[in-house]
Amino acid sequence: MSTPKSAIPMLAVHQADKAIDFYIKVFGAVEVTRMVTDDGKVEHAEIRVGDARIMIADEFPGHNRAAKSLGGTPVIIYLYVDRVDDVVERAVHEGAASLRPIQDLPHGDRVGKIEDPFGHVWMVACPLK
């Protein structure tokens, strides 16, 4: 049996170019690569958020479905940051919806829950010290 090297989430969205810009502004992502079709849709892009890689693409029927097309997502991405309050505030300012206010949780993290403008849900957290 082959040993896995890594697992990389792939987010399907509408307006992938705007999603990438959002992740750069809000999470400090770094764009690694982007491939665009002749009509301008992002068929494949990769960003880094901290040490995590995330792939992003526009919706292509028959290949992927955007969270908004499905009425939401069952997946939550848990993102550790240095200053959760700043990141959640910036996310909401840039168009994210606050799904749960920032709070200190018993398991030791300070956490806020948002839905980005593209339908993906993020738990933004930092460890309590």
Coordinates of N, CA, C and O in Angstrom, one line a residue:
M1 N 0.8 -1.2 0.0 CA 0.0 0.0 0.0 C 0.9 1.2 0.0 O 1.9 1.3 0.7
S2 N 0.5 2.2 -0.8 CA 1.2 3.5 -0.9 C 1.0 4.4 0.3 O -0.2 4.4 0.9
T3 N 2.0 5.1 0.8 CA 1.8 6.0 1.9 C 1.4 7.4 1.4 O 2.1 7.9 0.6
P4 N 0.3 7.9 2.0 CA -0.1 9.2 1.5 C 1.0 10.3 1.9 O 1.7 10.2 2.9
K5 N 1.1 11.3 1.0 CA 2.0 12.4 1.2 C 1.3 13.6 1.8 O 1.9 14.3 2.6
S6 N 0.1 13.9 1.3 CA -0.6 15.0 1.9 C -2.1 15.0 1.4 O -2.4 14.3 0.4
A7 N -2.9 15.7 2.1 CA -4.3 15.9 1.6 C -4.5 17.4 1.4 O -4.2 18.2 2.2
I8 N -5.0 17.7 0.2 CA -5.2 19.1 -0.1 C -6.7 19.4 -0.5 O -7.2 18.8 -1.4
P9 N -7.4 20.2 0.3 CA -8.7 20.5 -0.1 C -8.8 21.3 -1.4 O -7.9 22.1 -1.7
M10 N -9.8 21.0 -2.2 CA -10.1 21.8 -3.4 C -11.4 22.5 -3.3 O -12.4 21.8 -3.1
L11 N -11.4 23.8 -3.3 CA -12.7 24.5 -3.2 C -13.2 24.9 -4.5 O -12.5 25.6 -5.3
A12 N -14.4 24.5 -4.9 CA -15.1 25.0 -6.1 C -15.9 26.2 -5.7 O -16.6 26.2 -4.7
V13 N -15.8 27.2 -6.5 CA -16.5 28.5 -6.2 C -17.0 29.1 -7.5 O -16.6 28.7 -8.6
H14 N -17.9 30.1 -7.4 CA -18.2 31.0 -8.5 C -17.2 32.2 -8.3 O -17.0 32.6 -7.2
Q15 N -16.6 32.7 -9.4 CA -15.7 33.8 -9.3 C -14.4 33.5 -8.5 O -14.1 34.1 -7.5
A16 N -13.7 32.5 -9.0 CA -12.5 32.0 -8.3 C -11.5 33.1 -8.2 O -10.8 33.2 -7.2
D17 N -11.4 34.0 -9.1 CA -10.5 35.1 -9.1 C -10.7 36.0 -7.9 O -9.8 36.4 -7.1
K18 N -12.0 36.2 -7.6 CA -12.4 37.1 -6.4 C -12.2 36.3 -5.1 O -11.8 36.9 -4.1
A19 N -12.4 35.0 -5.2 CA -12.2 34.1 -4.0 C -10.7 34.2 -3.6 O -10.3 34.3 -2.4
I20 N -9.8 34.0 -4.6 CA -8.4 34.1 -4.3 C -8.0 35.4 -3.7 O -7.3 35.5 -2.7
D21 N -8.5 36.5 -4.3 CA -8.3 37.9 -3.7 C -8.7 38.0 -2.3 O -8.0 38.5 -1.4
F22 N -9.9 37.4 -2.0 CA -10.5 37.4 -0.6 C -9.5 36.7 0.3 O -9.2 37.2 1.4
Y23 N -9.1 35.5 0.0 CA -8.2 34.7 0.8 C -6.9 35.4 1.0 O -6.3 35.3 2.1
I24 N -6.4 36.1 0.0 CA -5.1 36.8 0.2 C -5.3 38.0 1.2 O -4.5 38.2 2.1
K25 N -6.4 38.8 1.0 CA -6.7 39.9 1.9 C -7.0 39.5 3.3 O -6.5 40.1 4.3
V26 N -7.8 38.5 3.5 CA -8.3 38.1 4.8 C -7.4 37.2 5.5 O -7.1 37.4 6.7
F27 N -6.9 36.1 4.9 CA -6.1 35.1 5.6 C -4.6 35.3 5.3 O -3.8 34.5 5.9
G28 N -4.2 36.2 4.5 CA -2.8 36.4 4.2 C -2.2 35.3 3.3 O -1.1 34.9 3.3
A29 N -3.1 34.7 2.5 CA -2.8 33.6 1.6 C -1.7 34.1 0.6 O -1.7 35.3 0.3
V30 N -1.0 33.2 0.0 CA 0.0 33.5 -1.0 C -0.5 32.6 -2.2 O -0.6 31.4 -2.1
E31 N -0.6 33.3 -3.4 CA -1.0 32.6 -4.6 C 0.2 31.9 -5.1 O 1.3 32.5 -5.3
V32 N 0.1 30.6 -5.4 CA 1.2 29.8 -5.9 C 1.1 29.6 -7.4 O 2.1 29.7 -8.1
T33 N 0.0 29.3 -7.9 CA -0.2 29.0 -9.3 C -1.7 29.3 -9.7 O -2.6 29.2 -8.8
R34 N -1.9 29.6 -11.0 CA -3.2 29.8 -11.5 C -3.2 29.5 -13.0 O -2.4 30.0 -13.7
M35 N -4.2 28.6 -13.4 CA -4.4 28.3 -14.8 C -5.8 28.8 -15.1 O -6.7 28.4 -14.4
V36 N -5.9 29.5 -16.3 CA -7.1 30.1 -16.7 C -7.5 29.6 -18.0 O -6.7 29.4 -18.9
T37 N -8.8 29.3 -18.2 CA -9.3 28.9 -19.5 C -9.4 30.1 -20.5 O -9.2 31.3 -20.1
D38 N -9.6 29.8 -21.8 CA -9.7 30.9 -22.8 C -10.8 31.9 -22.5 O -10.7 33.1 -22.8
D39 N -11.8 31.5 -21.8 CA -12.9 32.4 -21.4 C -12.7 33.1 -20.1 O -13.6 33.7 -19.6
G40 N -11.6 32.9 -19.4 CA -11.2 33.6 -18.2 C -11.6 32.9 -16.9 O -11.3 33.4 -15.8
K41 N -12.2 31.7 -17.0 CA -12.5 31.0 -15.7 C -11.2 30.3 -15.2 O -10.3 29.9 -15.9
V42 N -11.1 30.3 -13.9 CA -10.0 29.6 -13.2 C -10.2 28.1 -13.2 O -11.2 27.7 -12.5
E43 N -9.4 27.4 -14.0 CA -9.6 25.9 -13.9 C -8.8 25.3 -12.8 O -9.2 24.2 -12.4
H44 N -7.8 25.9 -12.4 CA -7.0 25.4 -11.3 C -6.1 26.5 -10.7 O -5.5 27.2 -11.5
A45 N -6.1 26.7 -9.4 CA -5.3 27.6 -8.7 C -4.9 26.9 -7.4 O -5.6 26.1 -6.9
E46 N -3.8 27.4 -6.9 CA -3.3 26.9 -5.6 C -2.8 28.1 -4.8 O -2.1 29.0 -5.3
I47 N -3.3 28.1 -3.5 CA -2.8 29.1 -2.6 C -2.2 28.4 -1.4 O -2.4 27.2 -1.2
R48 N -1.4 29.1 -0.7 CA -0.9 28.7 0.6 C -1.4 29.6 1.7 O -1.4 30.8 1.6
V49 N -1.9 29.0 2.7 CA -2.4 29.7 3.9 C -1.6 29.1 5.1 O -1.8 27.9 5.5
G50 N -0.6 29.8 5.5 CA 0.4 29.3 6.5 C 1.1 28.2 5.8 O 1.7 28.4 4.7
D51 N 1.1 27.0 6.4 CA 1.8 25.9 5.7 C 0.9 24.9 5.0 O 1.2 23.9 4.6
A52 N -0.4 25.4 4.9 CA -1.4 24.5 4.2 C -1.6 25.0 2.8 O -1.6 26.2 2.4
R53 N -1.8 24.0 1.9 CA -2.1 24.3 0.5 C -3.6 24.1 0.3 O -4.2 23.2 0.9
I54 N -4.2 24.9 -0.5 CA -5.6 24.8 -0.9 C -5.7 25.1 -2.4 O -5.1 26.0 -2.9
M55 N -6.4 24.2 -3.1 CA -6.7 24.4 -4.5 C -8.0 25.0 -4.6 O -8.9 24.8 -3.9
I56 N -8.1 25.9 -5.7 CA -9.4 26.6 -5.9 C -9.7 26.6 -7.4 O -8.7 26.7 -8.2
A57 N -10.9 26.4 -7.7 CA -11.3 26.4 -9.2 C -12.7 27.0 -9.3 O -13.5 26.9 -8.3
D58 N -13.0 27.6 -10.4 CA -14.4 27.9 -10.7 C -15.2 26.6 -10.9 O -14.6 25.6 -11.1
E59 N -16.5 26.8 -10.8 CA -17.4 25.6 -11.0 C -17.3 25.2 -12.4 O -17.4 26.0 -13.3
F60 N -17.2 23.9 -12.7 CA -17.3 23.3 -14.0 C -18.2 22.1 -13.9 O -17.9 21.1 -13.4
P61 N -19.5 22.3 -14.4 CA -20.4 21.2 -14.4 C -19.8 19.9 -14.9 O -19.1 19.9 -15.9
G62 N -20.1 18.8 -14.2 CA -19.6 17.5 -14.6 C -18.2 17.2 -13.9 O -17.7 16.1 -13.9
H63 N -17.6 18.2 -13.3 CA -16.3 18.1 -12.7 C -16.4 18.4 -11.2 O -16.0 17.7 -10.3
N64 N -17.0 19.6 -10.9 CA -17.1 20.0 -9.5 C -18.3 20.9 -9.3 O -19.0 21.3 -10.3
R65 N -18.7 21.1 -8.1 CA -19.9 21.9 -7.8 C -19.5 22.9 -6.7 O -18.9 22.6 -5.7
A66 N -19.8 24.2 -7.0 CA -19.5 25.2 -6.0 C -20.5 25.1 -4.8 O -21.6 24.7 -4.9
A67 N -20.0 25.5 -3.6 CA -20.8 25.4 -2.4 C -22.1 26.2 -2.6 O -23.2 25.7 -2.1
K68 N -22.1 27.3 -3.2 CA -23.3 28.1 -3.4 C -24.3 27.4 -4.3 O -25.5 27.5 -4.1
S69 N -23.8 26.6 -5.3 CA -24.8 25.8 -6.1 C -25.4 24.7 -5.4 O -26.5 24.3 -5.7
L70 N -24.8 24.2 -4.3 CA -25.3 23.1 -3.5 C -26.1 23.6 -2.3 O -26.6 22.8 -1.5
G71 N -26.2 24.9 -2.1 CA -26.9 25.5 -1.0 C -26.1 25.5 0.3 O -26.6 25.6 1.4
G72 N -24.8 25.4 0.2 CA -23.9 25.4 1.3 C -22.9 24.2 1.3 O -22.9 23.5 0.3
T73 N -22.1 24.1 2.3 CA -21.1 23.0 2.3 C -21.2 22.3 3.6 O -21.5 22.9 4.7
P74 N -20.9 21.0 3.6 CA -20.9 20.2 4.9 C -19.5 20.2 5.5 O -19.3 19.7 6.6
V75 N -18.5 20.9 4.8 CA -17.1 20.9 5.2 C -16.8 22.2 6.0 O -17.2 23.3 5.5
I76 N -16.1 22.1 7.1 CA -15.7 23.3 7.8 C -14.1 23.2 7.8 O -13.5 22.2 8.1
I77 N -13.5 24.3 7.4 CA -12.1 24.4 7.4 C -11.7 25.1 8.7 O -12.1 26.2 9.0
Y78 N -10.8 24.5 9.5 CA -10.4 25.0 10.8 C -9.0 25.7 10.5 O -8.1 25.0 10.2
L79 N -9.0 27.0 10.7 CA -7.8 27.8 10.4 C -7.2 28.4 11.6 O -7.9 29.2 12.3
Y80 N -6.0 28.0 12.0 CA -5.3 28.7 13.1 C -4.6 29.9 12.6 O -3.9 29.9 11.6
V81 N -4.8 31.0 13.4 CA -4.1 32.3 13.1 C -3.5 32.9 14.4 O -3.8 32.3 15.5
D82 N -2.8 33.9 14.3 CA -2.2 34.6 15.5 C -3.2 35.4 16.2 O -3.2 35.5 17.4
R83 N -4.1 36.1 15.4 CA -5.0 37.1 16.1 C -6.4 36.9 15.5 O -6.8 37.5 14.5
V84 N -7.2 36.0 16.1 CA -8.5 35.6 15.5 C -9.4 36.8 15.4 O -10.2 36.9 14.4
D85 N -9.4 37.7 16.4 CA -10.4 38.8 16.3 C -10.1 39.7 15.1 O -11.0 40.1 14.4
D86 N -8.8 39.9 14.8 CA -8.5 40.7 13.6 C -8.9 40.0 12.3 O -9.4 40.7 11.4
V87 N -8.7 38.7 12.2 CA -9.0 38.0 11.0 C -10.5 37.9 10.8 O -11.0 38.2 9.6
V88 N -11.2 37.6 11.8 CA -12.7 37.6 11.6 C -13.3 39.0 11.3 O -14.1 39.1 10.4
E89 N -12.8 40.0 11.9 CA -13.2 41.3 11.6 C -12.9 41.7 10.2 O -13.8 42.2 9.5
R90 N -11.7 41.4 9.7 CA -11.4 41.6 8.3 C -12.2 40.8 7.4 O -12.7 41.3 6.3
A91 N -12.5 39.6 7.7 CA -13.3 38.7 6.9 C -14.7 39.3 6.7 O -15.3 39.4 5.6
V92 N -15.3 39.7 7.8 CA -16.7 40.3 7.8 C -16.7 41.6 7.0 O -17.6 41.8 6.2
H93 N -15.6 42.4 7.2 CA -15.5 43.6 6.4 C -15.4 43.4 4.9 O -15.9 44.1 4.1
E94 N -14.8 42.2 4.5 CA -14.6 41.9 3.1 C -15.8 41.1 2.5 O -15.7 40.6 1.4
G95 N -16.9 40.9 3.3 CA -18.1 40.3 2.8 C -18.4 38.9 3.4 O -19.4 38.3 3.0
A96 N -17.7 38.4 4.4 CA -18.0 37.1 5.0 C -19.2 37.3 6.0 O -19.4 38.4 6.5
A97 N -19.9 36.3 6.2 CA -21.0 36.3 7.2 C -20.5 35.7 8.5 O -19.9 34.6 8.5
S98 N -20.8 36.3 9.6 CA -20.4 35.8 10.9 C -21.5 34.7 11.3 O -22.7 35.1 11.4
L99 N -21.1 33.5 11.5 CA -22.0 32.4 11.8 C -22.0 32.2 13.3 O -23.0 31.6 13.9
R100 N -20.9 32.5 14.0 CA -20.9 32.3 15.5 C -19.9 33.4 16.0 O -18.7 33.4 15.5
P101 N -20.2 34.1 17.0 CA -19.3 35.1 17.5 C -18.1 34.5 18.1 O -18.1 33.3 18.5
I102 N -17.0 35.3 18.1 CA -15.7 34.8 18.7 C -15.9 34.5 20.2 O -16.5 35.4 20.9
Q103 N -15.4 33.4 20.6 CA -15.5 33.1 22.0 C -14.4 32.1 22.4 O -13.8 31.4 21.6
D104 N -14.1 32.1 23.7 CA -13.1 31.2 24.2 C -13.8 29.9 24.5 O -14.8 29.9 25.2
L105 N -13.3 28.8 24.0 CA -13.9 27.5 24.1 C -13.2 26.7 25.1 O -12.0 26.8 25.3
P106 N -13.9 25.7 25.8 CA -13.3 24.9 26.8 C -12.1 24.1 26.3 O -11.2 23.7 27.1
H107 N -12.0 23.7 25.1 CA -10.9 22.9 24.6 C -9.6 23.7 24.4 O -8.6 23.1 24.0
G108 N -9.7 25.0 24.7 CA -8.4 25.8 24.7 C -8.2 26.7 23.5 O -7.1 27.3 23.4
D109 N -9.2 26.9 22.7 CA -9.0 27.8 21.5 C -10.0 29.0 21.6 O -11.1 28.8 22.2
R110 N -9.6 30.1 21.1 CA -10.5 31.3 20.9 C -11.0 31.1 19.4 O -10.1 31.1 18.5
V111 N -12.3 31.1 19.2 CA -12.8 30.7 17.9 C -13.9 31.6 17.4 O -14.8 31.9 18.2
G112 N -13.9 31.9 16.1 CA -15.1 32.5 15.5 C -15.4 31.7 14.2 O -14.5 31.1 13.6
K113 N -16.7 31.7 13.9 CA -17.1 30.9 12.7 C -17.7 31.8 11.7 O -18.5 32.6 12.0
I114 N -17.1 31.7 10.4 CA -17.6 32.6 9.3 C -17.9 31.7 8.1 O -17.5 30.6 7.9
E115 N -18.8 32.3 7.2 CA -19.0 31.8 5.9 C -18.4 32.8 4.9 O -18.9 34.0 5.0
D116 N -17.5 32.4 4.1 CA -16.9 33.4 3.2 C -17.9 33.7 2.1 O -19.0 33.0 2.0
P117 N -17.7 34.7 1.3 CA -18.7 35.1 0.3 C -18.9 34.1 -0.8 O -19.8 34.2 -1.6
F118 N -18.2 33.0 -0.8 CA -18.3 32.0 -1.8 C -18.9 30.7 -1.3 O -18.9 29.7 -2.0
G119 N -19.4 30.7 0.0 CA -20.1 29.6 0.5 C -19.3 28.6 1.3 O -19.9 27.6 1.8
H120 N -18.1 28.9 1.6 CA -17.3 28.0 2.4 C -17.2 28.4 3.8 O -17.1 29.6 4.1
V121 N -17.2 27.5 4.8 CA -17.3 27.8 6.2 C -15.9 27.6 6.8 O -15.2 26.6 6.5
W122 N -15.5 28.5 7.6 CA -14.2 28.5 8.3 C -14.4 28.7 9.8 O -15.2 29.6 10.2
M123 N -13.7 27.9 10.6 CA -13.6 28.2 12.0 C -12.2 28.8 12.1 O -11.2 28.2 11.9
V124 N -12.2 30.1 12.5 CA -10.9 30.8 12.6 C -10.6 30.8 14.1 O -11.4 31.2 15.0
A125 N -9.4 30.3 14.4 CA -9.0 30.1 15.8 C -7.6 30.5 16.2 O -6.7 30.5 15.3
C126 N -7.4 30.7 17.4 CA -6.0 30.8 18.0 C -6.1 30.2 19.4 O -7.1 30.2 20.0
P127 N -4.9 29.6 19.7 CA -4.9 29.0 21.0 C -5.0 30.0 22.2 O -4.4 31.1 22.0
L128 N -5.7 29.7 23.2 CA -5.7 30.5 24.4 C -4.3 30.3 25.1 O -3.8 29.2 25.2
K129 N -3.8 31.3 25.6 CA -2.5 31.2 26.2 C -2.5 31.1 27.7 O -3.4 31.5 28.4

